[in-house]
Structure formats: structure tokens, C-alpha cells
PDB file of C-alpha atoms and ligand atoms in Angstrom:
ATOM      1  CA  UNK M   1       8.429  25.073  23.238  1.00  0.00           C
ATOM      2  CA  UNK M   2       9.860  25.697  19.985  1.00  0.00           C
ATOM      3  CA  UNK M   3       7.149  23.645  18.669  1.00  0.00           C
ATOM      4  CA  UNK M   4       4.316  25.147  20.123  1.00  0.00           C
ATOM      5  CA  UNK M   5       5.814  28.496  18.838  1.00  0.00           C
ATOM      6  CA  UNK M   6       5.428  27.671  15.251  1.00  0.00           C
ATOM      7  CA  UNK M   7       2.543  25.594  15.390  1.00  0.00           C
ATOM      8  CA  UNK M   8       0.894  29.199  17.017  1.00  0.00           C
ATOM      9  CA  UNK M   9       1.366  30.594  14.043  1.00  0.00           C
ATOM     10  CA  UNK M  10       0.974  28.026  11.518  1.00  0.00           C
ATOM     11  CA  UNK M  11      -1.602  25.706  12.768  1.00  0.00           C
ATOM     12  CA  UNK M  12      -1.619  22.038  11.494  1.00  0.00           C
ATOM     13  CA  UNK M  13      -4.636  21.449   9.729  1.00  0.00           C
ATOM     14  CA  UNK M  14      -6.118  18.488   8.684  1.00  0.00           C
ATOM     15  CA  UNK M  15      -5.123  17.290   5.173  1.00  0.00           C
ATOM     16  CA  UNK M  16      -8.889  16.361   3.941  1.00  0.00           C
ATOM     17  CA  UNK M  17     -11.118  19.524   5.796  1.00  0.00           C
ATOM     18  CA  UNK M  18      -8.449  21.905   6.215  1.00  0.00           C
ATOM     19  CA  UNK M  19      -9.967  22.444   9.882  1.00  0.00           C
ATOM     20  CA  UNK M  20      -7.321  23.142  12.321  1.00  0.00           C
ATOM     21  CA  UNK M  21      -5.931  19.916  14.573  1.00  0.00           C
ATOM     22  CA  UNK M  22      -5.934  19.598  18.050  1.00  0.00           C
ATOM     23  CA  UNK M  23      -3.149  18.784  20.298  1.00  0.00           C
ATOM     24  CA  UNK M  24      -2.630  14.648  19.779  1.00  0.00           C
ATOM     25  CA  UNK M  25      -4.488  14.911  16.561  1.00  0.00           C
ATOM     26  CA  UNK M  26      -2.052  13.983  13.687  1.00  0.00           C
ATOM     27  CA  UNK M  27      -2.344  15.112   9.980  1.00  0.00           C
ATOM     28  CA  UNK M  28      -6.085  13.887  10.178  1.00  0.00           C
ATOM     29  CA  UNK M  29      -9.256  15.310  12.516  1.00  0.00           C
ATOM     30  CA  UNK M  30     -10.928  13.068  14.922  1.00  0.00           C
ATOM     31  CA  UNK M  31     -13.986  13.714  12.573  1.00  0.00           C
ATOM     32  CA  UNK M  32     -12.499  12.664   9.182  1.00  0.00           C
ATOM     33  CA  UNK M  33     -11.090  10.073  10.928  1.00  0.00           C
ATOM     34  CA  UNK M  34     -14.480   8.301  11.886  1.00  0.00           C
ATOM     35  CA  UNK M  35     -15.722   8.952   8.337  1.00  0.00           C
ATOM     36  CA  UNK M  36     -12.616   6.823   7.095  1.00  0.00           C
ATOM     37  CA  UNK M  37     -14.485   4.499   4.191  1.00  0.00           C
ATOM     38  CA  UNK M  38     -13.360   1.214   5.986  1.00  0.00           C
ATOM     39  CA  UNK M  39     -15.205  -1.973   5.704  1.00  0.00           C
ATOM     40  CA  UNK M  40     -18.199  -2.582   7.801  1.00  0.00           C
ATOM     41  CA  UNK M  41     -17.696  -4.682  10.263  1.00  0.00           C
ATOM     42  CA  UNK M  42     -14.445  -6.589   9.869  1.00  0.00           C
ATOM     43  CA  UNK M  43     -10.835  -5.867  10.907  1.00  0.00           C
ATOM     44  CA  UNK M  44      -9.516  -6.812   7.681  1.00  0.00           C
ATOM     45  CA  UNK M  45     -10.853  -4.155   5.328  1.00  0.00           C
ATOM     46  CA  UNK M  46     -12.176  -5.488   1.927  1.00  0.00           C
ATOM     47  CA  UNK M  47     -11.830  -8.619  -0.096  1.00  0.00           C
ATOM     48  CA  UNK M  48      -9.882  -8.735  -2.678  1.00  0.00           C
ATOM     49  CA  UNK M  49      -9.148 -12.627  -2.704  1.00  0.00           C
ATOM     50  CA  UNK M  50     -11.545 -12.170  -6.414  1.00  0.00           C
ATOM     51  CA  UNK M  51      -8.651 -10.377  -7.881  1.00  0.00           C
ATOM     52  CA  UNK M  52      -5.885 -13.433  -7.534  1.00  0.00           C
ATOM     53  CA  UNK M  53      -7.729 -16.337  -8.874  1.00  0.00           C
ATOM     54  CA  UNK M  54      -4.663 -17.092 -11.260  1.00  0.00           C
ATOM     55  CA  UNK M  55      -2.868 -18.079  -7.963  1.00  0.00           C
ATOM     56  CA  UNK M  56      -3.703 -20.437  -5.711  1.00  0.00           C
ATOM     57  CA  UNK M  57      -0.688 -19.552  -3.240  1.00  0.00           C
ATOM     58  CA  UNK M  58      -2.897 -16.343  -2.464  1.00  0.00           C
ATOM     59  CA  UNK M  59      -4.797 -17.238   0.560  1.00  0.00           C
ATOM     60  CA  UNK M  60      -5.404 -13.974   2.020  1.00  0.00           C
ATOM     61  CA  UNK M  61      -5.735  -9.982   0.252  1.00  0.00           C
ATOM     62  CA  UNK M  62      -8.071  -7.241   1.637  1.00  0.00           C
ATOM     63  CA  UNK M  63      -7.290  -3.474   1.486  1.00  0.00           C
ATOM     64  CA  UNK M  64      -8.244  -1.323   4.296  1.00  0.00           C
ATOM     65  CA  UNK M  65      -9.630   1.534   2.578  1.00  0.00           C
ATOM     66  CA  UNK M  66     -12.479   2.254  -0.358  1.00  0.00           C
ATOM     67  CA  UNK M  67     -11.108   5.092  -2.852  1.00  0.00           C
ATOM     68  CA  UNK M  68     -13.355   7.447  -4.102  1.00  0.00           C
ATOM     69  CA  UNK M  69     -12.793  10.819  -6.250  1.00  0.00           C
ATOM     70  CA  UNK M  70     -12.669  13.828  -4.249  1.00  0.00           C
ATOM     71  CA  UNK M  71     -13.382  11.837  -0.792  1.00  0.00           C
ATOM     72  CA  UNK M  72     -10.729  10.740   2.168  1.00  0.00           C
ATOM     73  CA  UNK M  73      -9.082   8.468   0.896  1.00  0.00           C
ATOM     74  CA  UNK M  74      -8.166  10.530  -2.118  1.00  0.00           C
ATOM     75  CA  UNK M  75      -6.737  12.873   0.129  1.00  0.00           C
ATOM     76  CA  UNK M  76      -4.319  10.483   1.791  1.00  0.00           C
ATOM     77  CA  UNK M  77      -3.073   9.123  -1.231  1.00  0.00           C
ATOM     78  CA  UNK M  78      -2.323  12.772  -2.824  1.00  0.00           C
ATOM     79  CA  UNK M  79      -0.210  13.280   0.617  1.00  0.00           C
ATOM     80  CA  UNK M  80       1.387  10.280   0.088  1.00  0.00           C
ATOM     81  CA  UNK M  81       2.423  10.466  -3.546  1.00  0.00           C
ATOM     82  CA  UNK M  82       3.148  13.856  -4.218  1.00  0.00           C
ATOM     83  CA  UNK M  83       3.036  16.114  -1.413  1.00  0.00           C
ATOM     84  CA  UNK M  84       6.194  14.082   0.279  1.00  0.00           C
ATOM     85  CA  UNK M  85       4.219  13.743   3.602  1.00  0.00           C
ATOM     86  CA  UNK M  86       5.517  10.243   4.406  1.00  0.00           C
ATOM     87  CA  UNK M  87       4.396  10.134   7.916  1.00  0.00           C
ATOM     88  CA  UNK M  88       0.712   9.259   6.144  1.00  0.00           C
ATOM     89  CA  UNK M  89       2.278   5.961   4.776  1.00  0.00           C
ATOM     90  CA  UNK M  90       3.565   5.008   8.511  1.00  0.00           C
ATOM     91  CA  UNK M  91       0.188   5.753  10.088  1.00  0.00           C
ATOM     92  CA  UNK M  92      -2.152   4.662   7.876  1.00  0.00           C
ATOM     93  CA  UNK M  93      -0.113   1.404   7.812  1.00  0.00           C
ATOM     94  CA  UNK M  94       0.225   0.900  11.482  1.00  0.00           C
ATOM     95  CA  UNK M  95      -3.653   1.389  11.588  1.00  0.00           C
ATOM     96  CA  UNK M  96      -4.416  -1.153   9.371  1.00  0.00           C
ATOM     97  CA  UNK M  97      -1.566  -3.433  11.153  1.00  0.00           C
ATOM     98  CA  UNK M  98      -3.458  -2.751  14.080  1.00  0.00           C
ATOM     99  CA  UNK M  99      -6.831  -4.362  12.976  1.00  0.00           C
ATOM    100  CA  UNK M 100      -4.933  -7.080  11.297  1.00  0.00           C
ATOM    101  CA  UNK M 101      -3.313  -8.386  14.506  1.00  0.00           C
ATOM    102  CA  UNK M 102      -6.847  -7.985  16.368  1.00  0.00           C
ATOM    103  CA  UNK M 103      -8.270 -10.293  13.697  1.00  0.00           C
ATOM    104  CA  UNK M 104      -5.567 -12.766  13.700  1.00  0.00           C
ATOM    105  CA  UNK M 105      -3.457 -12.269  10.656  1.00  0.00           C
ATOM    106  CA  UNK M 106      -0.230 -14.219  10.291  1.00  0.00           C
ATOM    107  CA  UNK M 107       2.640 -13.529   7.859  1.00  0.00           C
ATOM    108  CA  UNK M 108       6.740 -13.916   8.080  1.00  0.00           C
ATOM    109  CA  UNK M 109       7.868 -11.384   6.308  1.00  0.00           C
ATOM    110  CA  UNK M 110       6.297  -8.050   4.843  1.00  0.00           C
ATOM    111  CA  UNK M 111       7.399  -7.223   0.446  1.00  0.00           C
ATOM    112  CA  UNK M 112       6.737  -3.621  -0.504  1.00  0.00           C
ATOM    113  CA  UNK M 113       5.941  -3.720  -4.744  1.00  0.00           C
ATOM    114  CA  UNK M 114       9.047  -1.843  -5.563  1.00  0.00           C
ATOM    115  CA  UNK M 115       8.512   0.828  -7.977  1.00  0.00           C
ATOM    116  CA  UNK M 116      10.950   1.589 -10.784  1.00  0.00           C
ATOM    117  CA  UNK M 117      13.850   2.773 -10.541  1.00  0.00           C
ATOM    118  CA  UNK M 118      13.198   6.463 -12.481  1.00  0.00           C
ATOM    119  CA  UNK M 119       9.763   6.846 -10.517  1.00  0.00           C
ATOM    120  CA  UNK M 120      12.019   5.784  -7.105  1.00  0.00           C
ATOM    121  CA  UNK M 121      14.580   8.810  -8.430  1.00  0.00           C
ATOM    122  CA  UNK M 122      12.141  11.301  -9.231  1.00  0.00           C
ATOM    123  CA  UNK M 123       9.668  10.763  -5.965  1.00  0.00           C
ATOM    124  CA  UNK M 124      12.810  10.226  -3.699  1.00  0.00           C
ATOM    125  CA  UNK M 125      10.748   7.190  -1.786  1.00  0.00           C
ATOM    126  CA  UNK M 126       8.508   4.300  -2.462  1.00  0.00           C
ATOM    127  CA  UNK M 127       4.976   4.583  -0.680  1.00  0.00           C
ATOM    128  CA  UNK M 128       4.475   0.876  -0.286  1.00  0.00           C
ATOM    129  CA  UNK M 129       7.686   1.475   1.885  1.00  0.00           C
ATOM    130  CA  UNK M 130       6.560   3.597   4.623  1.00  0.00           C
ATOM    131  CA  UNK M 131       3.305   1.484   4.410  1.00  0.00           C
ATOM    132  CA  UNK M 132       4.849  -1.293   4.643  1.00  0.00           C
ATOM    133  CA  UNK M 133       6.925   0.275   8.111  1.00  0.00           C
ATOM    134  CA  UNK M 134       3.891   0.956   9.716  1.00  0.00           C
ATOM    135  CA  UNK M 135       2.340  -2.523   9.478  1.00  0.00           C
ATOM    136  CA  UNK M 136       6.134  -4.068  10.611  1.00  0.00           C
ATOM    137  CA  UNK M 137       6.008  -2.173  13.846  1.00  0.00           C
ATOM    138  CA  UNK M 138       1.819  -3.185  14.197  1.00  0.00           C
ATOM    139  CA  UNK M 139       2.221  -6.526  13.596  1.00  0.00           C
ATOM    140  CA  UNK M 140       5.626  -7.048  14.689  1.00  0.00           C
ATOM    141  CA  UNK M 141       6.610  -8.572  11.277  1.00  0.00           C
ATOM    142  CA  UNK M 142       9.900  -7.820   9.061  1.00  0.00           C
ATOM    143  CA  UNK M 143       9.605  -5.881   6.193  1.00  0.00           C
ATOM    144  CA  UNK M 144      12.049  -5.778   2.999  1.00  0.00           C
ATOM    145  CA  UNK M 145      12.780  -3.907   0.017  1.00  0.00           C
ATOM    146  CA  UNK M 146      15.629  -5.782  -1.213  1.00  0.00           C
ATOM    147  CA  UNK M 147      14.405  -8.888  -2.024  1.00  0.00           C
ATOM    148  CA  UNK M 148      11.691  -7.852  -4.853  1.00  0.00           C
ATOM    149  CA  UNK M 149      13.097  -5.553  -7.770  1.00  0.00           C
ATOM    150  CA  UNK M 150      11.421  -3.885 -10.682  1.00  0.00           C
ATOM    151  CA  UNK M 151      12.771  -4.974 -13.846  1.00  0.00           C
ATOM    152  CA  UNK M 152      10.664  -3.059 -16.342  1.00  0.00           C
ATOM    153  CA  UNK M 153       8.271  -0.035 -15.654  1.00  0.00           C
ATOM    154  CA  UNK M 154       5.474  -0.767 -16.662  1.00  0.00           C
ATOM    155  CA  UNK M 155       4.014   0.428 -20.312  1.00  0.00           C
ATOM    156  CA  UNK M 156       0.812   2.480 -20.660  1.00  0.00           C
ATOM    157  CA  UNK M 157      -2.423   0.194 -20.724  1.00  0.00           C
ATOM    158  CA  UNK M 158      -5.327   3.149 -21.296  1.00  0.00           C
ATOM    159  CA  UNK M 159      -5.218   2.314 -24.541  1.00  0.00           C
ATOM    160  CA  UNK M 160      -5.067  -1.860 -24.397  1.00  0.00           C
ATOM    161  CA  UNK M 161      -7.737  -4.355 -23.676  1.00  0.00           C
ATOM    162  CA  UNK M 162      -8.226  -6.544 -20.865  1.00  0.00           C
ATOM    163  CA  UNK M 163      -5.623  -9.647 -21.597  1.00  0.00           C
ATOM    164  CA  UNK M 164      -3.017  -7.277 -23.548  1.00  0.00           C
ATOM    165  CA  UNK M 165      -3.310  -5.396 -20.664  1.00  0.00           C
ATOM    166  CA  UNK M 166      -2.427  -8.291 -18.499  1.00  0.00           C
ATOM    167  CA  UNK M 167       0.487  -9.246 -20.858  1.00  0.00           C
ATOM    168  CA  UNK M 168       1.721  -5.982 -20.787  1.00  0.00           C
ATOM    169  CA  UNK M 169       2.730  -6.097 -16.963  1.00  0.00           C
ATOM    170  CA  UNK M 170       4.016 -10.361 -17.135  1.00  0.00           C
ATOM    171  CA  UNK M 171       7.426 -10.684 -15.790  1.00  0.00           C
ATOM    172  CA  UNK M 172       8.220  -7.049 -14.750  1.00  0.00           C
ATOM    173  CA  UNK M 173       9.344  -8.224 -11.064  1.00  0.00           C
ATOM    174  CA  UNK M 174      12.120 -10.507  -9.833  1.00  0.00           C
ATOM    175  CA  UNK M 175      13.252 -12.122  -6.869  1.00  0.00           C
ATOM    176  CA  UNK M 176      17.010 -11.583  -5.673  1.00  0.00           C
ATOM    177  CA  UNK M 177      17.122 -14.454  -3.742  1.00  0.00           C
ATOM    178  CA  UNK M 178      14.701 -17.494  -3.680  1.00  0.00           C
ATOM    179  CA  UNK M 179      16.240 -18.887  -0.274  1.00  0.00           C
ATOM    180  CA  UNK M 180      14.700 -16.580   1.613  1.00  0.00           C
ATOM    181  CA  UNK M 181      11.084 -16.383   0.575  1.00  0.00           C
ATOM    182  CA  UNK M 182      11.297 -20.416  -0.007  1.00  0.00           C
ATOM    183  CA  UNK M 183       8.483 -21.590   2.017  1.00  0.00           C
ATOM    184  CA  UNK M 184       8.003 -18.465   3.675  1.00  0.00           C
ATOM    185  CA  UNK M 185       3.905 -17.222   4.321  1.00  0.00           C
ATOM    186  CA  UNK M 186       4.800 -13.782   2.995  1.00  0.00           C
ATOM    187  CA  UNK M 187       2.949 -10.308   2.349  1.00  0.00           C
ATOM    188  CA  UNK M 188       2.898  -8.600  -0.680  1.00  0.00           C
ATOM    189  CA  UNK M 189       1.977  -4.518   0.188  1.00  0.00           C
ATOM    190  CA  UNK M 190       1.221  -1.702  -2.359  1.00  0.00           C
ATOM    191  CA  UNK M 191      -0.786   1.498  -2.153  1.00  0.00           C
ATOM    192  CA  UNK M 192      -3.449   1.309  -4.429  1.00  0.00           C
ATOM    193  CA  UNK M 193      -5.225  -1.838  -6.071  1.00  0.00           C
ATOM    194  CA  UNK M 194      -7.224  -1.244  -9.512  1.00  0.00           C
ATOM    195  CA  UNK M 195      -7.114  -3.989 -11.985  1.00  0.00           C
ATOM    196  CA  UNK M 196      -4.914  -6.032  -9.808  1.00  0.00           C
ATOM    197  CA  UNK M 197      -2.276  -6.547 -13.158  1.00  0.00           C
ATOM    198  CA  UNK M 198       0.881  -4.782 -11.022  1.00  0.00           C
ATOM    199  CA  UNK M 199       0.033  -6.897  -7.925  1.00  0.00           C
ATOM    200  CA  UNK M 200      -0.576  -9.930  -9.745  1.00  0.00           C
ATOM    201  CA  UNK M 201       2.756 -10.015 -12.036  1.00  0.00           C
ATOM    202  CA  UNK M 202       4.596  -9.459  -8.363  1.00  0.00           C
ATOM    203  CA  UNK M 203       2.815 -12.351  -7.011  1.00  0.00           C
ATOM    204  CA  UNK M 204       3.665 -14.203  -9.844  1.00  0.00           C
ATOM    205  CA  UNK M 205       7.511 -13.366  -9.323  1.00  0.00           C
ATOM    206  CA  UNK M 206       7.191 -14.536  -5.154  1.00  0.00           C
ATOM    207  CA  UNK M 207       4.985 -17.311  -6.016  1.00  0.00           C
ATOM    208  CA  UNK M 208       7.799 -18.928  -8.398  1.00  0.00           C
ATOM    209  CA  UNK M 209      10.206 -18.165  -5.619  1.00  0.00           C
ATOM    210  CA  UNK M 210       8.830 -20.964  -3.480  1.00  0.00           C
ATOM    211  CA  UNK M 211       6.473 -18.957  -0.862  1.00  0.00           C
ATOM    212  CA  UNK M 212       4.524 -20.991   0.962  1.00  0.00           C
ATOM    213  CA  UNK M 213       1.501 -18.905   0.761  1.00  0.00           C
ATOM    214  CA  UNK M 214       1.033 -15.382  -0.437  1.00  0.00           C
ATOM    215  CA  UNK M 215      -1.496 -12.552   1.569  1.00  0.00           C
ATOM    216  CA  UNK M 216      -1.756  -9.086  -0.549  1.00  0.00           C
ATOM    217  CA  UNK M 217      -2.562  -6.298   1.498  1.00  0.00           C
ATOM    218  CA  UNK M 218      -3.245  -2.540  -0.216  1.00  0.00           C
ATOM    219  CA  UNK M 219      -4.341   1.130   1.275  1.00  0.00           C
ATOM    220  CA  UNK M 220      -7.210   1.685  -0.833  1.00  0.00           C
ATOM    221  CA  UNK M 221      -9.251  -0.355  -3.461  1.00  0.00           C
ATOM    222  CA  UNK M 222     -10.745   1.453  -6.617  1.00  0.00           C
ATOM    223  CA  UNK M 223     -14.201  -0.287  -6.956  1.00  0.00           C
ATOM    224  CA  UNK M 224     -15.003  -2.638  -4.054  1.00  0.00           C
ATOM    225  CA  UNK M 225     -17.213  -5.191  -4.359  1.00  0.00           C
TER     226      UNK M 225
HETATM  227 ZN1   ZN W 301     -10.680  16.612   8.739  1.00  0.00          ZN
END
């Protein structure tokens, strides 16, 4: 009752259109919803497999959402990252957990990129986390943050080309203990993919580790193809 009170007087309203939510809608409209930017027809959201070429062990990688400035998905992530509304993580991860089961995707065990240690202070949570949560309880899959760590943050590349750029992120991850990835089909799970350098150092890290094979899942994607 309590609950109905306040949400009387302060409505919930959806985080992209501002329009007020109905009862059993949650953060997002039914509307904005449907206009998600997922991939046309498939459950698995968009390719990505072009981005890990360097590693063989990478059999699987899609993200489940297109980015674009000033759209949805923009929206979700701004929740996410600095607006402290980690509820988005959860559901936008059990959504995409969802379609994944449906289509048949098979992993062991679910790695969150870790981010460093003065971002994790600052933001007081890691977004891969809570996305990470929602597609355990979809898929019905463990999920860990204490097996990857972040060694170095990484240093500014706006300014570097392509390889330096590449060298600049090599060997910022480490694995705490091989045993248990060691011929494991794991998941590697951040929120946004753009050059692919962050994700591909951390596969580099699980692939020495001994997994068996490697699937990279992300919310969004900065330029599909
Ligand atoms: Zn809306």
C-alpha cells in the first residue's frame, strides 16, 4: 500500500520517453521496449565472432543490443553506469539470457570483465556484474567475479593508433586460479563492445588459463556489422 502511495505521487516513468509506466511495466514502456535495436531475426543478437580472430578458443560472441547516440540503448547504459539504477543490468541480462537458452546456448560458467579497482571504488559496482546475474538466473549458469582480476587500468588510447592501441591493453587481466577454468566452455560478459581491445586482452588471460572454449557476450555493440 505503501508503495502505491508513493508511486501516486511520484510516478515511475520510463527511463528513455519519460512517459509514465504502467502497473507490471518496469523502468522501460511496453513501447520502447518493442523499439529495442535487437537483431533481426535471431535469438542471439549480433555477431561479433569478426572481433576475436586472434583466438581460436572463441567459438561463440554476439551482443544483444545496437548502440546508437541519443537512442535506447544509450539510455540503458547511462542508467547503468552512472545513474546507480542496477536493476537495468539484471533485466536487460536476464532478457538476453532468455533468448540465449531459446536458441541453444551452452556455457559452464559466466566471467564478468572486472573493472579496476579505483573505477570499482568510485562507481560502488561493476555493470558486467549485475549483467552477468541476470543471464545466471536465465540460463541457469554460475557466474563469478573472483576468478578474473584487473591488474592495470587501462591507459588512454584516443590519441594511439590501431596496434599501439592494442598493445596498450596486453596483459591487463589475470586469472586467480587456472584449475577452475581448465577445460571449462566459459563466458566472458561486459557492457559495451567497441574496438574489442578490453575484451580481447581478457580473453587472452582465460584462454591461457586452459578454457576449453571461450563465448563473449556484451549489452550493446558500437558499429554492427
Ligand atoms: Zn519509453
Amino acid at each position: 500500500m505503501i508503495g502505491d502511495f508513493i508511486s501516486l505521487i511520484f510516478p515511475e516513468v520510463c527511463i528513455h520517453c519519460k512517459t509514465t509506466l504502467f502497473k507490471g511495466e518496469k523502468q522501460i514502456c511496453t513501447n520502447c521496449t518493442s523499439d529495442l535495436p535487437k537483431s533481426v531475426g535471431s535469438n542471439v543478437g549480433f555477431n561479433l565472432l569478426n572481433k576475436f580472430i586472434l583466438f581460436p578458443k572463441v567459438t561463440e560472441a554476439h551482443s544483444y543490443l545496437a548502440f546508437s547516440k541519443k537512442g535506447i540503448v544509450q539510455s540503458l547504459l547511462h542508467q547503468l553506469k552512472y545513474e546507480a539504477n542496477q536493476d537495468i543490468g539484471i533485466m536487460i541480462g536476464r532478457w538476453f539470457g532468455a533468448d540465449l537458452k531459446e536458441a541453444g546456448f551452452k556455457t559452464e560458467l559466466i566471467l564478468p570483465v572486472p573493472l579496476h579497482i579505483s573505477r570499482l571504488r568510485t562507481r560502488g559496482y561493476n555493470q558486467s556484474d549485475l549483467f552477468s546475474e541476470g543471464l545466471s538466473e536465465s540460463l541457469g549458469i554460475p557466474w563469478t567475479n573472483q576468478l578474473v582480476k584487473r591488474t592495470k587500468k587501462t591507459l588512454t588510447q584516443t590519441k594511439k593508433g590501431r596496434i599501439e592501441r592494442w598493445e596498450n591493453v596486453e596483459k591487463i587481466f589475470s586469472v586467480m586460479d587456472h584449475s577452475t577454468i581448465n577445460d571449462k566452455d566459459v563466458t566472458i560478459v561486459d557492457d559495451v563492445i567497441t574496438t574489442g581491445a578490453t575484451l580481447n586482452s581478457c580473453v587472452q588471460a582465460v584462454s591461457d588459463s586452459g578454457a576449453r572454449s571461450i563465448s563473449v557476450l556484451t549489452i550493446a555493440v558500437a558499429n554492427p556489422k
